[in-house]
Rosetta silent file (secondary structure, phi, psi, omega in degrees, C-alpha in Angstrom):
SEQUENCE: XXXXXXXXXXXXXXXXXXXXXXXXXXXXXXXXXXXXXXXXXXXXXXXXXXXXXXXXXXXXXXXXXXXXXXXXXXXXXXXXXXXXXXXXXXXXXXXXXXXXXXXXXXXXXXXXXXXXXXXXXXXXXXXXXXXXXXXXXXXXXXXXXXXXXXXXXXXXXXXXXXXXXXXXXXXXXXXXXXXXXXXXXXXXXXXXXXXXXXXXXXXXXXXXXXXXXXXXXXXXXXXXXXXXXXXXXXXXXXXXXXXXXXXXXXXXXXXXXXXXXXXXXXXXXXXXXXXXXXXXXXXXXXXXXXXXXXXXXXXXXXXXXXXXXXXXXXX
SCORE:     score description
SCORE:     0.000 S_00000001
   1 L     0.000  134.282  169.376   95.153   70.208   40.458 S_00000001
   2 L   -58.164  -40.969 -152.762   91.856   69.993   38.624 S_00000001
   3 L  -141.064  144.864  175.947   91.402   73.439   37.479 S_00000001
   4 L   -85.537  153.331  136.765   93.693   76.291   36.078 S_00000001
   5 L   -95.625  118.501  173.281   94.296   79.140   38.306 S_00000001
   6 L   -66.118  -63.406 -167.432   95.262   82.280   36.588 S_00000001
   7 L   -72.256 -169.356 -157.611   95.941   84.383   39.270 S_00000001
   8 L  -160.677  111.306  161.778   98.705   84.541   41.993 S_00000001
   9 L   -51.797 -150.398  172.390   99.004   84.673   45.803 S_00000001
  10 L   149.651   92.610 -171.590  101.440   86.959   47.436 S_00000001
  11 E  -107.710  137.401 -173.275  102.154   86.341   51.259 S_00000001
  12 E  -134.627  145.274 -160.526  104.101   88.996   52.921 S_00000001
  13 L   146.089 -148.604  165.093  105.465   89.040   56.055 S_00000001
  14 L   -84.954  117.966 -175.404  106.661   87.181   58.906 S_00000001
  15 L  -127.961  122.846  177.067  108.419   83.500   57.416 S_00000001
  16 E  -140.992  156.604  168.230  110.642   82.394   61.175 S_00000001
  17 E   -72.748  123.131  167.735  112.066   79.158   62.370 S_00000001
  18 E  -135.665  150.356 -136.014  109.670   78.095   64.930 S_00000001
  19 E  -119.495  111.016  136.452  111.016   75.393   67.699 S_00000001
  20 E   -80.154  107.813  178.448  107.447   73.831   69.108 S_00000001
  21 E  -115.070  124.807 -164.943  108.371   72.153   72.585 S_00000001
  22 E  -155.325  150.863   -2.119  105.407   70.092   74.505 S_00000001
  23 L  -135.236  141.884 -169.086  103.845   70.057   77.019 S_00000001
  24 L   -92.040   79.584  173.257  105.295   71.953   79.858 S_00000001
  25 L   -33.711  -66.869 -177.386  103.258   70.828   82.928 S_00000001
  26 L  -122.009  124.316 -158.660  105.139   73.582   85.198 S_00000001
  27 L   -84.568  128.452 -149.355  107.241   76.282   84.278 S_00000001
  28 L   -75.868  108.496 -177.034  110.867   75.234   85.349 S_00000001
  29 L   -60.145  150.546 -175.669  112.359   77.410   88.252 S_00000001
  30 L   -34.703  138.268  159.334  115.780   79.617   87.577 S_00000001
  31 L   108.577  -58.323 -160.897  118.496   77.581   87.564 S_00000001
  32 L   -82.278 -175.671  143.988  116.803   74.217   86.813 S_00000001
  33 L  -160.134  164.211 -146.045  115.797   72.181   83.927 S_00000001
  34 L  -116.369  136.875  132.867  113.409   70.674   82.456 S_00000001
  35 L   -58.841  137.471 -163.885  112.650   67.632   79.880 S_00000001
  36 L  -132.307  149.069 -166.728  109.905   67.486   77.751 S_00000001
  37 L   -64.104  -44.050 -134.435  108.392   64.328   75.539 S_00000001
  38 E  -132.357  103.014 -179.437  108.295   66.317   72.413 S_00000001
  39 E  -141.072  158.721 -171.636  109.746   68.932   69.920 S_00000001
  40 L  -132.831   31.097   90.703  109.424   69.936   66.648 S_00000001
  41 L    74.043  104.423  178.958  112.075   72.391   64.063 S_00000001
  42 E  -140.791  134.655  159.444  109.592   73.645   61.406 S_00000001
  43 E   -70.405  142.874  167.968  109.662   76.831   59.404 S_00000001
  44 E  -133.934 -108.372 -166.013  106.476   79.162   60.356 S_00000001
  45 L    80.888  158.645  179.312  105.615   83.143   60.858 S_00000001
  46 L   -89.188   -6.374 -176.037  102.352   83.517   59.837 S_00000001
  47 L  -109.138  -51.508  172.913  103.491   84.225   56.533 S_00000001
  48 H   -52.756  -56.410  153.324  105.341   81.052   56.410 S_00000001
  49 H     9.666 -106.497  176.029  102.687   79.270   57.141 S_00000001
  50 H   -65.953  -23.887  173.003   99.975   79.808   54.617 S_00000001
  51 H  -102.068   22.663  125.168  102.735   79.642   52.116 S_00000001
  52 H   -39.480  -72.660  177.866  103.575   75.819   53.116 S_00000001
  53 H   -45.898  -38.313 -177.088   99.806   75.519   52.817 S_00000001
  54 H  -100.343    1.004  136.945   99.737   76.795   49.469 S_00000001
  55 H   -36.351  -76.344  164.268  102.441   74.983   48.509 S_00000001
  56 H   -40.200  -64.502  146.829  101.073   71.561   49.262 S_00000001
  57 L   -48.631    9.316  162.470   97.828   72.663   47.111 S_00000001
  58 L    45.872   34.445  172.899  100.175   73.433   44.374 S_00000001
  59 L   -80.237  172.089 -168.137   98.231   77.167   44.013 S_00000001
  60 L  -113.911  129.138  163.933  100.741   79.729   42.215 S_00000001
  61 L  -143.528 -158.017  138.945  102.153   81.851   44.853 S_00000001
  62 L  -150.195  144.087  160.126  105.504   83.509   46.149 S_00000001
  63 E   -78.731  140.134 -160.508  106.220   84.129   49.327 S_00000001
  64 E  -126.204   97.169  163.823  107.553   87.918   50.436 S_00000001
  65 L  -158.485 -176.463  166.950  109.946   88.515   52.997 S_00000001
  66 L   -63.996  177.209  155.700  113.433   89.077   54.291 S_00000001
  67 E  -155.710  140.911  160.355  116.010   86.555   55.599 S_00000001
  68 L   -43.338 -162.462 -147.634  118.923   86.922   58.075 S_00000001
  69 L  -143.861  -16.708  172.828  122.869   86.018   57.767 S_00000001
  70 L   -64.413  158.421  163.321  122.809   83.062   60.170 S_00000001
  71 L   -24.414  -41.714 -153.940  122.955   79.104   60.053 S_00000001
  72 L  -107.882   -4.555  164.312  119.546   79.046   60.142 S_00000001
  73 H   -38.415  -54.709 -166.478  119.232   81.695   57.452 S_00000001
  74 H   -78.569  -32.961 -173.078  119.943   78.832   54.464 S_00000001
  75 H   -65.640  -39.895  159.906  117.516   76.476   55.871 S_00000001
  76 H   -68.020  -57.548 -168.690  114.597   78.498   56.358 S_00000001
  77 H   -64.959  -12.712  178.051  115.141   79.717   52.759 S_00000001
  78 L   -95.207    4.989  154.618  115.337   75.986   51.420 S_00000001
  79 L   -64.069  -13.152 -153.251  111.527   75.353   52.396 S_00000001
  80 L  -133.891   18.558 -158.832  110.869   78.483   50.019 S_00000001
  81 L   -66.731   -7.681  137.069  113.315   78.370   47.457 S_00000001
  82 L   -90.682    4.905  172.323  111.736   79.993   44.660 S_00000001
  83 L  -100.103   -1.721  177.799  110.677   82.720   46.338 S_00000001
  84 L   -84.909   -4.271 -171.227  114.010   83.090   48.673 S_00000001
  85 L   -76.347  -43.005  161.803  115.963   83.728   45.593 S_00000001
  86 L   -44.421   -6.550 -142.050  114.065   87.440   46.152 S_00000001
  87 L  -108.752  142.074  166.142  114.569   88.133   49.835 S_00000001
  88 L   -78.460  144.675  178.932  116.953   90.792   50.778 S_00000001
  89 E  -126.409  140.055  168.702  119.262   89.529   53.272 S_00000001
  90 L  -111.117  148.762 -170.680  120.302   91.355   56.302 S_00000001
  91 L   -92.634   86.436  177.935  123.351   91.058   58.832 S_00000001
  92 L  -154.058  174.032  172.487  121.375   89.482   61.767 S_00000001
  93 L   -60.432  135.360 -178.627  120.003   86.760   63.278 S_00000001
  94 L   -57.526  138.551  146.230  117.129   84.449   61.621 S_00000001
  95 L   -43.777   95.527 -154.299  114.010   85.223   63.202 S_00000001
  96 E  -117.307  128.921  133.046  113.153   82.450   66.057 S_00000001
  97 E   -66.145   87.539 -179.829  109.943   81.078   67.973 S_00000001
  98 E   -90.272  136.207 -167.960  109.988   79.140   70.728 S_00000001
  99 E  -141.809  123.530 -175.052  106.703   78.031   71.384 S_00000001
 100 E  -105.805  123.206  159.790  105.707   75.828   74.629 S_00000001
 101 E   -92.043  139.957 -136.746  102.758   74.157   74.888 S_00000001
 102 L  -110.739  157.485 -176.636  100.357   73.699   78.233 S_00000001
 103 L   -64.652  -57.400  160.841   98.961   70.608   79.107 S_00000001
 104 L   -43.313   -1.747 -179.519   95.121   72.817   78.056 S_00000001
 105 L    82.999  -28.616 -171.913   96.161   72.584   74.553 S_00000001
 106 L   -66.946  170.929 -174.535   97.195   76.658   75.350 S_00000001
 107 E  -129.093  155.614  160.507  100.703   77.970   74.051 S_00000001
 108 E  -120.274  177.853 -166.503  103.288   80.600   75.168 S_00000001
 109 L  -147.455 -179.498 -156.142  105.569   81.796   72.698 S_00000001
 110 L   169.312   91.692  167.496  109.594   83.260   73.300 S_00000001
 111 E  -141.361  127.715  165.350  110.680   85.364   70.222 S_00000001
 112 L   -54.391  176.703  172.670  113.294   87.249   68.911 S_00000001
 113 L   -61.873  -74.477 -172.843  113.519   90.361   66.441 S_00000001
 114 H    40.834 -142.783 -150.984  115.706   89.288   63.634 S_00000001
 115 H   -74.347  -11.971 -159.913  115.373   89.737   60.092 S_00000001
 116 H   -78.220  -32.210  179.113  111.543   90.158   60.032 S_00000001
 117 H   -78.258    5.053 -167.549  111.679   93.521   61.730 S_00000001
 118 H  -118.857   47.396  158.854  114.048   95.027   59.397 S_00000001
 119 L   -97.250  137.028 -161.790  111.457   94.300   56.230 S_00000001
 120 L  -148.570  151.342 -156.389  110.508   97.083   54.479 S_00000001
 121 H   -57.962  -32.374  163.442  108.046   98.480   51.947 S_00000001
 122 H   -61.745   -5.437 -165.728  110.613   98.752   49.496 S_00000001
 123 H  -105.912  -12.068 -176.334  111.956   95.442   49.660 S_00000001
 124 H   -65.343  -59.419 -171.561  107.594   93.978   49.341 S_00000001
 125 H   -44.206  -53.397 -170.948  107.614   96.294   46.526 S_00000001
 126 L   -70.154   -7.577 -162.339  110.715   95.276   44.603 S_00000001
 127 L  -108.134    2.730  175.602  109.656   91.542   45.146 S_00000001
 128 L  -102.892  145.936  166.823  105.984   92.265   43.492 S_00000001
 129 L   -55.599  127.841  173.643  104.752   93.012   39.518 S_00000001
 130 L   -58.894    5.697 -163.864  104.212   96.593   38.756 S_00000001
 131 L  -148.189  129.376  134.811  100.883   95.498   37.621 S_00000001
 132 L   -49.026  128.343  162.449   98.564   92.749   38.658 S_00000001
 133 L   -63.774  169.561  159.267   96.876   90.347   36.936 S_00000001
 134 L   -59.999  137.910 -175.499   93.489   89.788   37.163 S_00000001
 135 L    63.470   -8.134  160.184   92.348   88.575   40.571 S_00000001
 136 L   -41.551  103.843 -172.986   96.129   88.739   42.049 S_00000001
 137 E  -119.289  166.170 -163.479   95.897   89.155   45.447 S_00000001
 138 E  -129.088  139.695 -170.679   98.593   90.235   48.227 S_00000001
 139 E  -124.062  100.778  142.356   97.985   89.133   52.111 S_00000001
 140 E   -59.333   77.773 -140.410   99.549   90.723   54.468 S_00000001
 141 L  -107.433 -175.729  175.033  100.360   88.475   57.774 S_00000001
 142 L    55.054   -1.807 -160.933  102.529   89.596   60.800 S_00000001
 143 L   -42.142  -32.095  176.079  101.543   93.161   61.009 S_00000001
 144 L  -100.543   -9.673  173.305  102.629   93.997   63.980 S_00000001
 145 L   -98.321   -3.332  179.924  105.881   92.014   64.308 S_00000001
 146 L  -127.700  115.834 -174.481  107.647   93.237   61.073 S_00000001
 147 H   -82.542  -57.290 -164.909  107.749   96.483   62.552 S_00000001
 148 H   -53.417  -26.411  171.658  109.518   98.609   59.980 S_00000001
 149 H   -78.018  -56.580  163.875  107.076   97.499   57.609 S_00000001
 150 H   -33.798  -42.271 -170.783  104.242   98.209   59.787 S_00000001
 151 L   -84.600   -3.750 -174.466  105.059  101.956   59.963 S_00000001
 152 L  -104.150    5.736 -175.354  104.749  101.803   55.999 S_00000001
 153 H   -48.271  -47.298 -170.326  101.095  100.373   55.852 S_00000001
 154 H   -51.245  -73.174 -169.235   99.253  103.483   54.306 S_00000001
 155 H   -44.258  -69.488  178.863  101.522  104.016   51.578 S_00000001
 156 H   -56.456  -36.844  166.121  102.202  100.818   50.957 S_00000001
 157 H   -64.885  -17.248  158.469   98.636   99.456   50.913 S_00000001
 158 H   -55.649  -40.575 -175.767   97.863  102.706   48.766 S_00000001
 159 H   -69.838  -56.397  146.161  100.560  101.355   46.337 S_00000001
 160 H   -17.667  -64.286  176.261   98.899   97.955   46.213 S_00000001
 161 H   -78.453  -20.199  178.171   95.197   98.886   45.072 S_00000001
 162 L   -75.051   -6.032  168.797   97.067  101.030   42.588 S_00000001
 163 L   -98.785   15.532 -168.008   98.665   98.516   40.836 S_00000001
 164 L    70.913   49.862 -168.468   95.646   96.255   40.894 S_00000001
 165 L  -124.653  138.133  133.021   95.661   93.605   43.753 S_00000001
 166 E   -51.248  106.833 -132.178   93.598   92.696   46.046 S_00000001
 167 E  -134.750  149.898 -168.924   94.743   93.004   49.359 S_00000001
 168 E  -156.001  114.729  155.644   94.188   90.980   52.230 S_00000001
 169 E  -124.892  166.057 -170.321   95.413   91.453   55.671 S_00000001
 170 L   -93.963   83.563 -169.464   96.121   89.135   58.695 S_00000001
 171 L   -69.032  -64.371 -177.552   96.988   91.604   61.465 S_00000001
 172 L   121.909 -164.169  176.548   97.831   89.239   64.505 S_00000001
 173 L  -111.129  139.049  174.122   97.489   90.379   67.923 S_00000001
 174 L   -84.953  108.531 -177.148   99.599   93.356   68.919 S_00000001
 175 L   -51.965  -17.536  161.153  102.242   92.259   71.694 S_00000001
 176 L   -65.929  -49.475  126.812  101.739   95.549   73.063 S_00000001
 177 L   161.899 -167.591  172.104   97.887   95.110   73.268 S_00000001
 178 L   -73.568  162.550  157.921   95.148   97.156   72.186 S_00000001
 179 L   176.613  162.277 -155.764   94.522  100.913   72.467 S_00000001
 180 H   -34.957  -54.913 -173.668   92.767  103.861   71.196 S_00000001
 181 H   -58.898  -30.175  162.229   96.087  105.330   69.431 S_00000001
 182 H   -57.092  -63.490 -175.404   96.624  101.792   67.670 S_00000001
 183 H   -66.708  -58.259 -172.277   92.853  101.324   66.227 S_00000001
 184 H   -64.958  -24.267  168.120   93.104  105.171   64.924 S_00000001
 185 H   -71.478   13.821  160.072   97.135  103.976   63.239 S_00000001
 186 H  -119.422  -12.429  149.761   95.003  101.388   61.979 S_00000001
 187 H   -69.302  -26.972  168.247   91.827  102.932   59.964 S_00000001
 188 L   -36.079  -69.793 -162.402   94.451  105.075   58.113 S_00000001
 189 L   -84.269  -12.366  177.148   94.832  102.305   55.878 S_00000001
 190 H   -43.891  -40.900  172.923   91.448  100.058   56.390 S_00000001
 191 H   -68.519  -27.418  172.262   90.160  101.391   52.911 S_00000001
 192 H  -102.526   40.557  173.722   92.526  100.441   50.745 S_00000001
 193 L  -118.426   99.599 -167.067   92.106   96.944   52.580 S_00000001
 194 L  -102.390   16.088  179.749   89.434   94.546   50.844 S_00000001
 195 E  -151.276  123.662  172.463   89.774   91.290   53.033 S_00000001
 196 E  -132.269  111.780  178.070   90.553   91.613   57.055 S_00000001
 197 E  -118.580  109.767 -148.940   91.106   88.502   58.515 S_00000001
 198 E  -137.348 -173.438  174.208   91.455   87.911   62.187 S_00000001
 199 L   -89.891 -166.527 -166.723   90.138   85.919   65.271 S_00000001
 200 L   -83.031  -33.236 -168.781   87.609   86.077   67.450 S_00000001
 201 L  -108.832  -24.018 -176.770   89.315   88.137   70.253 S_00000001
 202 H   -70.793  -20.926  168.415   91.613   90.089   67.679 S_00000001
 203 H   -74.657  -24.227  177.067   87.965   91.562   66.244 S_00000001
 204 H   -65.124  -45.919  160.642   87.137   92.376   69.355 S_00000001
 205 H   -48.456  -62.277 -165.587   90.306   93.962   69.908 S_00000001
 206 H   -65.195  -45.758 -157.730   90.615   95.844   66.747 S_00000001
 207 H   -76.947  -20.460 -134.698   86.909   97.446   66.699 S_00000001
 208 L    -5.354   73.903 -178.879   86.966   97.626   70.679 S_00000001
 209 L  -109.936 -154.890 -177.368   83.131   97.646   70.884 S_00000001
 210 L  -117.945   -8.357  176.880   81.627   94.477   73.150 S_00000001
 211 L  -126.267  141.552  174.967   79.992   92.203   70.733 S_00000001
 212 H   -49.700  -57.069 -157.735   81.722   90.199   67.724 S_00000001
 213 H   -67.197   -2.185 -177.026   78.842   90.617   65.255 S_00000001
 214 H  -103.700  -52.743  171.447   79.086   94.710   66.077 S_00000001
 215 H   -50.161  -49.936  172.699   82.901   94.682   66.063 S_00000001
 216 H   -22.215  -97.573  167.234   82.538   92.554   62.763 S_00000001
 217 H   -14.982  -35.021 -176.541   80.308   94.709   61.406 S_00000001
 218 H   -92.193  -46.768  164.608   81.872   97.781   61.970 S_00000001
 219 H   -56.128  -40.396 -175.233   85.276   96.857   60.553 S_00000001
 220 H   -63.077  -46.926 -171.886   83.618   95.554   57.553 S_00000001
 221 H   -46.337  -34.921 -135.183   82.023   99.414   56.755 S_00000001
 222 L  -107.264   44.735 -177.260   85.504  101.030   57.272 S_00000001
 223 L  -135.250  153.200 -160.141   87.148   98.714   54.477 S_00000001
 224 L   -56.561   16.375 -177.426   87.182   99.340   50.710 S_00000001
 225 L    84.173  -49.979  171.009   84.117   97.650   50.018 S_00000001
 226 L   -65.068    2.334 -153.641   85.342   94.931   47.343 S_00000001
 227 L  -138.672 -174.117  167.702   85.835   92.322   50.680 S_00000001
 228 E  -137.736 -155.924  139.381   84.460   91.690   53.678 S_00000001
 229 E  -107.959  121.076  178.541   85.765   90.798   57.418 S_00000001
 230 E  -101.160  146.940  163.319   86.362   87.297   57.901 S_00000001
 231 E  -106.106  108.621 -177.363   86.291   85.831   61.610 S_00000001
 232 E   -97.808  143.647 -164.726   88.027   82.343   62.470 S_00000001
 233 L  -130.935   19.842  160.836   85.889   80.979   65.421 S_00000001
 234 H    58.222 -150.396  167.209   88.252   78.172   66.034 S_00000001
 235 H   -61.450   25.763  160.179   85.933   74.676   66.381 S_00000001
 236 H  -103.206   33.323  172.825   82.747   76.986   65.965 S_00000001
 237 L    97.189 -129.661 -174.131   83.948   77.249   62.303 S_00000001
 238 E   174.562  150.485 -145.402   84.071   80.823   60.626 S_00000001
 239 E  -151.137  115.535  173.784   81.904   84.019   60.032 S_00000001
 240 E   -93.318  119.798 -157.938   81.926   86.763   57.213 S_00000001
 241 E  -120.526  114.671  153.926   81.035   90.078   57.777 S_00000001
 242 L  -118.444  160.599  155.109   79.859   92.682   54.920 S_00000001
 243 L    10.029  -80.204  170.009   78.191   95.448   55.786 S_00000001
 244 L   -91.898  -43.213 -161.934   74.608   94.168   54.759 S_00000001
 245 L   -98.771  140.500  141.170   75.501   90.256   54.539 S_00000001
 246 E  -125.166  120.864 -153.480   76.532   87.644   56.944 S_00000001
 247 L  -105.054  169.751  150.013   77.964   84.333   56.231 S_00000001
 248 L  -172.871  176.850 -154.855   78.885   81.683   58.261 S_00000001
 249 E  -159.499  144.679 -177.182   80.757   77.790   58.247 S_00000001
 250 L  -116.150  137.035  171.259   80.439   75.017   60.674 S_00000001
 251 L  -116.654  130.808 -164.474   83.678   73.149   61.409 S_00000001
 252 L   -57.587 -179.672 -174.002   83.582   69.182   61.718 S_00000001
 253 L  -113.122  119.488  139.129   85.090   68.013   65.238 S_00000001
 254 L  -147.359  176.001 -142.275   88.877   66.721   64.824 S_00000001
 255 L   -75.967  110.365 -153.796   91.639   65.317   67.158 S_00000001
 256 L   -88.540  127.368  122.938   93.549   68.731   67.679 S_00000001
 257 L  -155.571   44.612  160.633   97.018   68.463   67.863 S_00000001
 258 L  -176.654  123.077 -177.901   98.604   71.410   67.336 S_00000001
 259 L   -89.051    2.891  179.552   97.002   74.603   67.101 S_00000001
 260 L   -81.710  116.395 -154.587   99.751   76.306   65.841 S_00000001
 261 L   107.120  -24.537 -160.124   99.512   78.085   62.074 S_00000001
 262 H   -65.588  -18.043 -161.086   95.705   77.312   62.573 S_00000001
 263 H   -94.906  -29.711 -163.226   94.519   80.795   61.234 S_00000001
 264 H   -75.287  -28.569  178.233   97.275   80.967   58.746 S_00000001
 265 H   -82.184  -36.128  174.908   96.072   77.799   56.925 S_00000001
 266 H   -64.348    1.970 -155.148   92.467   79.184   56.940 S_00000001
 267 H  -100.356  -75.222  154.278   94.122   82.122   55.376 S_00000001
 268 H     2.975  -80.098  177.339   95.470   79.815   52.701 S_00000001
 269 H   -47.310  -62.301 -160.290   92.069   77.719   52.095 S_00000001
 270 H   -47.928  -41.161 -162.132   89.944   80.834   51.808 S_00000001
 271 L   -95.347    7.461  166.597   91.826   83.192   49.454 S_00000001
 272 L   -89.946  -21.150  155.244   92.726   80.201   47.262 S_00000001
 273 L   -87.099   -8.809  177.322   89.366   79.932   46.832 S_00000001
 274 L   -91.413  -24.028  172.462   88.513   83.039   46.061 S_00000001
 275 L   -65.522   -7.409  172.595   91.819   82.837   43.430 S_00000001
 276 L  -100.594   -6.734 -174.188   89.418   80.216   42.102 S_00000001
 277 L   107.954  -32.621 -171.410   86.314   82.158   41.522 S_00000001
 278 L   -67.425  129.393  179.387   84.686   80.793   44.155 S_00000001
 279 L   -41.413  136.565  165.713   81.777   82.277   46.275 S_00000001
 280 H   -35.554  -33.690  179.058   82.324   83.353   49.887 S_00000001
 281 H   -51.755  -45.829 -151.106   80.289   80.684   51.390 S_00000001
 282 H   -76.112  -53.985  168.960   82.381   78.098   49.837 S_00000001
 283 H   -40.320  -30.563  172.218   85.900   79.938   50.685 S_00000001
 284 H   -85.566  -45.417  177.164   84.978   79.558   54.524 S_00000001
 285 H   -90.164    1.211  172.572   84.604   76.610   54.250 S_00000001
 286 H   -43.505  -57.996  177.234   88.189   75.673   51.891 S_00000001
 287 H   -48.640  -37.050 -142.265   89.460   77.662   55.199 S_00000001
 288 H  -118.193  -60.749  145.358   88.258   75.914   57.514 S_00000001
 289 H     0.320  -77.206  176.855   89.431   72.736   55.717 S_00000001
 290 H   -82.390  -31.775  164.877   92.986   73.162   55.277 S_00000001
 291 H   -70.774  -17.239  165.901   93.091   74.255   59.050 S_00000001
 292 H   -76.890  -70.066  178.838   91.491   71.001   60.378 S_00000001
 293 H   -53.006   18.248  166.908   94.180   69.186   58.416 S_00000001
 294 H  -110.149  -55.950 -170.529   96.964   70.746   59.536 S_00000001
 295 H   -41.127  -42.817  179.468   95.819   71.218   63.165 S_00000001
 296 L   -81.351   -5.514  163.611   95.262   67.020   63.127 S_00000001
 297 L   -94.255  131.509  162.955   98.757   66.056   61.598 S_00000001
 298 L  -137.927  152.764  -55.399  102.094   65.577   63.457 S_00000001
 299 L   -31.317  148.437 -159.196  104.266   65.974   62.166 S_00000001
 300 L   -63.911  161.987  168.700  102.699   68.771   60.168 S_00000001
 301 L  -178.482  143.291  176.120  101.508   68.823   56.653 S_00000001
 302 L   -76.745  166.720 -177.031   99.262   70.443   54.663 S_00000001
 303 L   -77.709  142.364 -167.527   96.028   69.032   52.389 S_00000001
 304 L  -112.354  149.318 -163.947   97.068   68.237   48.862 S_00000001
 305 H   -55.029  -16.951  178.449   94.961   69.612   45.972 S_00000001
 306 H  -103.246  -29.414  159.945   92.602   66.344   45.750 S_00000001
 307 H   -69.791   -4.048  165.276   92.266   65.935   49.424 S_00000001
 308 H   -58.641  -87.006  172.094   91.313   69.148   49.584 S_00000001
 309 H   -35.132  -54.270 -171.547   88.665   68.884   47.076 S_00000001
 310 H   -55.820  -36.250 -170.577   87.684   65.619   48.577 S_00000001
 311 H   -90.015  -11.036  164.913   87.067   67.019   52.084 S_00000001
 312 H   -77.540  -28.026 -167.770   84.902   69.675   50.579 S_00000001
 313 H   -81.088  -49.906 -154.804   82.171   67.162   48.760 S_00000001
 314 L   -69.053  -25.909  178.038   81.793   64.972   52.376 S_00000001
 315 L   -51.899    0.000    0.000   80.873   68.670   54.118 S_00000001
């Protein structure tokens, strides 16, 4: 790395074993089976992820979660191992993702509970500083799969801006789907929230108005103000939403092959750029960066701090 970073990530959430199997022409009737060219054994979670990503770019981070009691318990924890030294362990099964991919590039997904649902604001807490440095920020991922945790968002994101972080979350799409009683359990806490970073259909979802730039827009008022709402727009790039201000990033065309993790690495790119000082413009595109490399490597791997750099000057 070129440049000191002061400051300190803090991804919390879902970190799961995720089993990528491709590509499933036809779904196999009871009874039978099927062979498939391809599989993959990776740690992910959406939390897991970004903190791979930030790994590889050798930014100072720790990763925040639980871990199960299983085989796959030690294994998961040696991709993460100084931050796994933290993790509360519970007597259950490792969290698991099976994720099948379509011939369309689309995915299905097949996951258990395990340890991610029994994470809990006390164990985020105990695994955090009582105080933040300057520009320390904490990203929330998973929101809706580490359930137990989920019911503690006010308080805990209340607990957050009071010790001085910056908070940034990643909701996901809610496996239940949307609805009214969801978006109001979710503006409790939008104010103590300064970065909300979703997709294209989860803003749609969350504000449930009919246009992005309105949904955008509207999410961005009901959030503390220091942030904005970020949008990943998949190969149109990525879109920032304040209030008054709108940003936006064009993403280069490359050979997709595996979309999975892609939001989580933009997650990665962006707020390591903002852990750098760096202007919003420039953070969409860092994001948008580290998710074309990852998306275009198999087996995966993330952008290393000078390829990184490198792929920002040819933009």
């Amino acid at each position: 790395m070129d440049r000191a970073i002061n400051a300190t990530l803090y991804v919390v959430g879902n970190i799961n074993v995720d089993l990528i199997m491709s590509t499933l022409h036809h779904w196999p009737a009871p009874g039978t089976e099927t062979m498939l060219e391809h599989s993959e054994l990776r740690p992910g979670g959406s939390a897991g992820n970004c903190a791979l990503a930030l790994d590889a770019m050798h930014v100072p981070h720790r990763a925040v979660a639980s871990q199960g009691c299983d085989g796959f318990a030690s294994w998961l924890a040696g991709y993460f191992t100084d931050s796994a030294a933290h993790w509360p362990r519970y007597q259950c099964e490792t969290s698991l993702t099976v994720a099948v991919t379509h011939p369309d590039k689309e995915r299905s997904f097949i996951s258990n509970q395990g340890h991610i649902v029994r994470l809990t604001a006390e164990d985020v807490l105990q695994q955090l500083p009582l105080r933040a440095q300057p520009g320390d920020t904490v990203l929330l991922c998973g929101t809706f799969l580490c359930t137990t945790l989920f019911a503690a968002y006010p308080q805990l994101l209340a607990t957050l801006q009071q010790r001085g972080f910056v908070v940034a979350v990643d909701t996901g799409w809610p496996p239940q789907g949307w609805s009214d009683e969801l978006r109001q359990q979710l503006q409790i806490w939008l104010t103590d929230c300064d970065y909300l970073l979703l997709n294209e259909v989860e803003t749609l979802g969350f504000a449930g108005l009919p246009t992005l730039e309105a949904s955008a827009r509207a999410l961005a008022a009901q959030l503390s103000g220091n942030g904005a709402c970020v949008v990943k727009c998949g190969s149109d790039g990525a879109q920032l939403w304040q209030p008054d201000h709108h940003l936006q990033a064009a993403a280069r065309a490359v050979g997709v092959i595996d979309t999975i993790g892609a939001g989580d690495s933009f997650n990665a790119g962006f707020l390591s750029a903002l852990l750098c000082g760096e202007p919003h413009q420039l953070a969409l595109q860092w994001g948008i960066e580290v998710a074309a490399h990852a998306i275009s490597s198999s087996p995966r791997h993330y952008p290393d701090w000078q390829t990184l750099q490198q792929r920002i000057k040819e933009c």
